Structures are given as structure tokens and as C-alpha cells.
Amino acid sequence: MGAADGAPGDGASFGVAEHAGWTVVTVAGELDLATAGTLDEHLSKAIGAEGRPRVVVDVTRMTFCDSSGLNVLIRASKRIAAMRGRFVLVRPTERVRNVLRVTGLERVFDIRDELPEAG
């Protein structure tokens, strides 16, 4: 397995797509110091400079997230909130959900089991 597979120990892979008026950024593998900058770049592009961004981060295949990854998610969430947009995390694994719970971010982020629909 390679990085594109998102396997543990292989770093991370990212994808960007559109769904029902939302920009969906997918993360597979480990989100850590080595990969957080790439996610930050994808999220910055998704947020843009104008309008009210609607961004989903699909973490279904994210196997690990350290403080560097959490900081990228927090910064993106704050930037989007300042623009009156919406930021959603979708499908965290139990391992990732535990990290969000322990850090208190489970109460901060809008976390869902499915991709949001238009509206």
C-alpha cells in the first residue's frame, strides 16, 4: 500500500470534489505534522477569499490526527465562521472521534454521519 491508499504509516492522501453546493475535501491516512500543510493548502483553496464557503472535510479514511492536523481544522473552521460560511466534519472513525472528544473539539465542530445536502 502507498500514500494514495491512506494506510497507516504511509502519510496521507487528499481529494477535492463538489457535492450539492459543498466543497468536499477528503483525507485518507495520517494527518500529522508532515501532512497538515497539504490539507491547509486544500482548505485554503476551498475557502477562497469571498462569499460564504461551505466546506466538508470527509475523514472517513483518516486513521490518525495529531495536534498539527487539529490546528489546521480549527483554523479553517474559524476562518469559515468569520465569513459566515459552514464547516462540517463527516464520518470520523471511532479513533478520530475519541481525539475530538478528548480535546473538546467534538463540541466545537459540526460533525455528521453523512454528507450534507444542498440548502
Short mmCIF file of N, CA and C in Angstrom, two decimals, residues 76-114:
data_model
loop_
_atom_site.label_atom_id
_atom_site.label_comp_id
_atom_site.label_asym_id
_atom_site.label_seq_id
_atom_site.Cartn_x
_atom_site.Cartn_y
_atom_site.Cartn_z
N ALA A 76 -9.28 26.52 9.87
CA ALA A 76 -10.23 26.55 8.75
C ALA A 76 -11.64 26.83 9.26
N SER A 77 -12.02 26.17 10.34
CA SER A 77 -13.35 26.37 10.91
C SER A 77 -13.56 27.82 11.33
N LYS A 78 -12.56 28.41 11.98
CA LYS A 78 -12.66 29.81 12.41
C LYS A 78 -12.73 30.76 11.22
N ARG A 79 -11.93 30.51 10.22
CA ARG A 79 -11.93 31.37 9.03
C ARG A 79 -13.29 31.31 8.33
N ILE A 80 -13.82 30.12 8.20
CA ILE A 80 -15.13 29.95 7.55
C ILE A 80 -16.22 30.61 8.38
N ALA A 81 -16.17 30.46 9.70
CA ALA A 81 -17.17 31.09 10.57
C ALA A 81 -17.12 32.61 10.43
N ALA A 82 -15.92 33.17 10.33
CA ALA A 82 -15.77 34.62 10.17
C ALA A 82 -16.38 35.11 8.86
N MET A 83 -16.45 34.21 7.87
CA MET A 83 -17.03 34.55 6.57
C MET A 83 -18.51 34.16 6.50
N ARG A 84 -19.04 33.74 7.64
CA ARG A 84 -20.43 33.29 7.75
C ARG A 84 -20.73 32.08 6.87
N GLY A 85 -19.72 31.25 6.70
CA GLY A 85 -19.89 30.02 5.94
C GLY A 85 -20.19 28.86 6.86
N ARG A 86 -20.04 27.65 6.33
CA ARG A 86 -20.31 26.43 7.10
C ARG A 86 -19.16 25.46 6.94
N PHE A 87 -18.79 24.83 8.05
CA PHE A 87 -17.69 23.86 8.10
C PHE A 87 -18.21 22.61 8.78
N VAL A 88 -18.08 21.47 8.11
CA VAL A 88 -18.61 20.21 8.64
C VAL A 88 -17.55 19.12 8.53
N LEU A 89 -17.41 18.33 9.58
CA LEU A 89 -16.60 17.11 9.54
C LEU A 89 -17.56 15.94 9.35
N VAL A 90 -17.21 15.03 8.46
CA VAL A 90 -18.10 13.91 8.16
C VAL A 90 -17.41 12.58 8.41
N ARG A 91 -18.15 11.70 9.04
CA ARG A 91 -17.80 10.29 9.23
C ARG A 91 -16.46 10.02 9.93
N PRO A 92 -16.21 10.64 11.08
CA PRO A 92 -14.96 10.29 11.77
C PRO A 92 -15.01 8.85 12.28
N THR A 93 -13.88 8.19 12.20
CA THR A 93 -13.77 6.85 12.79
C THR A 93 -13.86 6.98 14.31
N GLU A 94 -14.04 5.89 14.98
CA GLU A 94 -14.10 5.93 16.44
C GLU A 94 -12.79 6.47 17.02
N ARG A 95 -11.68 6.11 16.42
CA ARG A 95 -10.38 6.60 16.89
C ARG A 95 -10.28 8.12 16.77
N VAL A 96 -10.68 8.65 15.62
CA VAL A 96 -10.64 10.10 15.41
C VAL A 96 -11.68 10.79 16.29
N ARG A 97 -12.86 10.19 16.41
CA ARG A 97 -13.91 10.78 17.27
C ARG A 97 -13.41 10.86 18.72
N ASN A 98 -12.66 9.87 19.17
CA ASN A 98 -12.10 9.92 20.53
C ASN A 98 -11.14 11.09 20.70
N VAL A 99 -10.32 11.36 19.69
CA VAL A 99 -9.42 12.52 19.74
C VAL A 99 -10.24 13.80 19.84
N LEU A 100 -11.30 13.90 19.05
CA LEU A 100 -12.16 15.09 19.08
C LEU A 100 -12.84 15.22 20.44
N ARG A 101 -13.25 14.11 21.01
CA ARG A 101 -13.92 14.11 22.32
C ARG A 101 -12.95 14.56 23.41
N VAL A 102 -11.76 13.98 23.45
CA VAL A 102 -10.77 14.28 24.49
C VAL A 102 -10.33 15.74 24.43
N THR A 103 -10.22 16.28 23.23
CA THR A 103 -9.77 17.67 23.06
C THR A 103 -10.90 18.69 23.21
N GLY A 104 -12.13 18.21 23.31
CA GLY A 104 -13.28 19.11 23.41
C GLY A 104 -13.77 19.62 22.07
N LEU A 105 -13.12 19.20 20.99
CA LEU A 105 -13.49 19.69 19.66
C LEU A 105 -14.78 19.05 19.15
N GLU A 106 -15.21 17.97 19.78
CA GLU A 106 -16.48 17.35 19.40
C GLU A 106 -17.64 18.33 19.63
N ARG A 107 -17.47 19.24 20.60
CA ARG A 107 -18.50 20.25 20.87
C ARG A 107 -18.33 21.50 20.01
N VAL A 108 -17.18 21.63 19.36
CA VAL A 108 -16.89 22.82 18.55
C VAL A 108 -17.27 22.60 17.09
N PHE A 109 -16.89 21.45 16.54
CA PHE A 109 -17.14 21.15 15.13
C PHE A 109 -18.55 20.61 14.92
N ASP A 110 -19.10 20.90 13.76
CA ASP A 110 -20.35 20.28 13.30
C ASP A 110 -19.93 18.93 12.71
N ILE A 111 -20.25 17.84 13.41
CA ILE A 111 -19.84 16.50 13.00
C ILE A 111 -21.07 15.72 12.58
N ARG A 112 -21.00 15.13 11.40
CA ARG A 112 -22.15 14.39 10.86
C ARG A 112 -21.74 13.02 10.35
N ASP A 113 -22.75 12.17 10.22
CA ASP A 113 -22.52 10.82 9.70
C ASP A 113 -22.67 10.74 8.19
N GLU A 114 -23.27 11.75 7.59
CA GLU A 114 -23.49 11.77 6.13
C GLU A 114 -23.13 13.13 5.57
#
